[in-house]
């Protein structure tokens, strides 16, 4: 853009300058009306004189000022006598004595001499510029003359002769035409000297002593090996004046060879050409010197000009005649008589017009370019405007859209907030009960603990026997039960504690800011008290207890993980020590747990290695004292853990499911043992086998009993299975069904530990049992006179009314035996008769009876 601007600026400046050059400059006015006198010694009509005069006039006119130019002709050439000069003197003196002359230009020797002689007299003593004086003439100028300068008339025959030889290499003879006048002889001599130097073999013939007729005849008869060089020739040998140009015309008319000349006035009349001294150029140079003088230069300070007045000049009309073309001529040749060529004639005009046209074209192009540019810009502007309005519309639309999206976004943001809150709730809450969950405990409670200094308590709550209820009554009931329990637990919630459901039937209470151990204990009791009232779920009235383990922050750990594990262990221990209670964590609990872990680990190995064994405790008929049968009681003699009572490992076996295989093993082995015993001793001893509720819940339980019986071919009526009262009570319906099937096999069922659980005889109506084993708890008191209420006899009475056999457990004294006998208890089992006896000792024990 900047570059384009620069170019157009430059072009405009150029145009301006060109225009300016056409306008005449307003120079100093003093050149106006200067008077110039041109003095010619020849007559008007003589080409040499006319050309010089014309050149002088042209040059002054071109200069643009108003000059007064006077031209005088002395006519000396035709009348070369002293009277001619005298006449001239009188005439010019009279004419110019009262005129101011500023410059004299003389066009040859005679006028220069005339002017220098008389200028003081009547020509205002003006400076002189000469022309038309050759080198010899200059030498003759009187040294006293000053205040002049001029243009020398230089003739160059060398170049013309060389030209003749070039155009005709076969040239043998050169004729020189000159007259016997002073200037004719000197010119002739110059030519002869030149020819001798250039072409020594050239035959040179001077024709100065020939008459005009003789010359014409010679020219007429000359062949191609000769040519003619015409110089100064105005008089023939007889002294007759010859009209030079007319003479040249005559020669040209008869000649068969090109005729050469030294002056330009010779051609145009039949002369071919040469390196010519040009009259016009002489005059022009002289006028230029004159202009310099007029503008203030001293004439004598300007050097005499010797160059620039000659040029190769040829007559175009004769080229063809002598068999030449333009190309044969020197490069800088000037042709006269050339056919009219507009271009050549008006070259500068054409060039100027072309230049102006070019400039106009250039301007037009620039203009068009800018118009195009403006149009494009306009279009673009229009487009942009359109785009802009479109954009504006879009923007307005976008703004609305953005507003709408902003609305949606804030709505989405709000939703997101809600969702994240919900998500947080979902992630941190238990879906069943709505209580906080394990994640919450680990994340939120932990971060609370991190900043806490006061004591806190972790209550690990595990529902006792929930699993049985869940299995027996279905998951829906179980879930509902859990919901009701969680509602009850929430009654204890306040800002200082948090209730969490860990999963299954496990809950955790985290209680902060506890002041004492007693306060912590009290909270446990409050929890347990929530379980006193039975739960009513889908028509069932369920009684449930819980076991609680407590760990203290920071005493038992600083992390939720440790505190939870320790509370869990304490809970486990609490459950082991009889359920429905609470226990604070301590080091021993940890040991116990470790033992439990070991027990679990060694179970399978123990069974495979025969570490388990069965002891038999006799059951005696109260009235007769006879042995009716035995209860099979399991023992474990472990090389790693020592001799273990079933109290230590049965529950673990139940919890791990190991009881299923262990229970079957016990049933099979005890039946097998009794069968052999009966066979050996010819007796009908019964065997009572303890059955865990876990076994009962097995689908194939009835099948398993059936299989063992048939495998061993064991009489079913000699087998009694013992089931703990509490277990039966927890899942009455399911168990009753199974027990009926067992009964159908012929096996009898005993309700073990009667009195420790529900103690509700009403339930017994629905259960197909045949034996009640009254727990040692009731037996212990029967002989105590301080005991206010003795339940044993009531139980015996009621049991009998329900047609059940009553067995008293844990009978240790004779008094107890006597009491039971008196009250009609059917059988007695206890240390009074015997501790459980290893299988290997049983024969011996039996035989000791009969002694
Ligand atoms: P249980 O079924 O109530 O068994 C009676 C327990 O009382 C036995 O303890 C027995 O040794 C003990 N005992 C008997 N007479 C007296 C007495 O006069 N005074 C005292 N202080 N104790 C007496 P044991 O053998 O340690 O068995 C404990 C419990 O282990 C059993 O209680 C029973 O519930 C369970 N158990 C034992 N063997 C098995 C078994 O094979 N399977 C299953 N599922 N449980 C078994
Ligand atoms: Ca038992
Ligand atoms: Ca028992």
PDB file of C-alpha atoms and ligand atoms in Angstrom, residues 631 633 647 690 722 724 751-754 773-776 809-810 829, ligand 3:
ATOM      1  CA  UNK A 631     -25.264 -88.410  76.149  1.00  0.00           C
ATOM      2  CA  UNK A 633     -20.212 -85.082  74.537  1.00  0.00           C
ATOM      3  CA  UNK A 647     -17.575 -74.638  75.489  1.00  0.00           C
ATOM      4  CA  UNK A 690     -26.332 -82.789  70.657  1.00  0.00           C
ATOM      5  CA  UNK A 722     -30.816 -82.734  71.743  1.00  0.00           C
ATOM      6  CA  UNK A 724     -31.113 -76.137  72.702  1.00  0.00           C
ATOM      7  CA  UNK A 751     -35.296 -79.942  74.369  1.00  0.00           C
ATOM      8  CA  UNK A 752     -31.932 -79.117  75.931  1.00  0.00           C
ATOM      9  CA  UNK A 753     -31.146 -76.484  78.561  1.00  0.00           C
ATOM     10  CA  UNK A 754     -34.828 -76.000  79.284  1.00  0.00           C
ATOM     11  CA  UNK A 773     -33.889 -81.621  79.793  1.00  0.00           C
ATOM     12  CA  UNK A 774     -34.160 -79.328  82.783  1.00  0.00           C
ATOM     13  CA  UNK A 775     -31.098 -77.147  83.055  1.00  0.00           C
ATOM     14  CA  UNK A 776     -28.650 -77.517  85.882  1.00  0.00           C
ATOM     15  CA  UNK A 809     -29.225 -82.251  84.209  1.00  0.00           C
ATOM     16  CA  UNK A 810     -26.241 -81.482  86.389  1.00  0.00           C
ATOM     17  CA  UNK A 829     -27.857 -87.118  84.407  1.00  0.00           C
TER      18      UNK A 829
HETATM   19 CA1  LIG B   3     -27.847 -79.204  78.702  1.00  0.00          CA
END
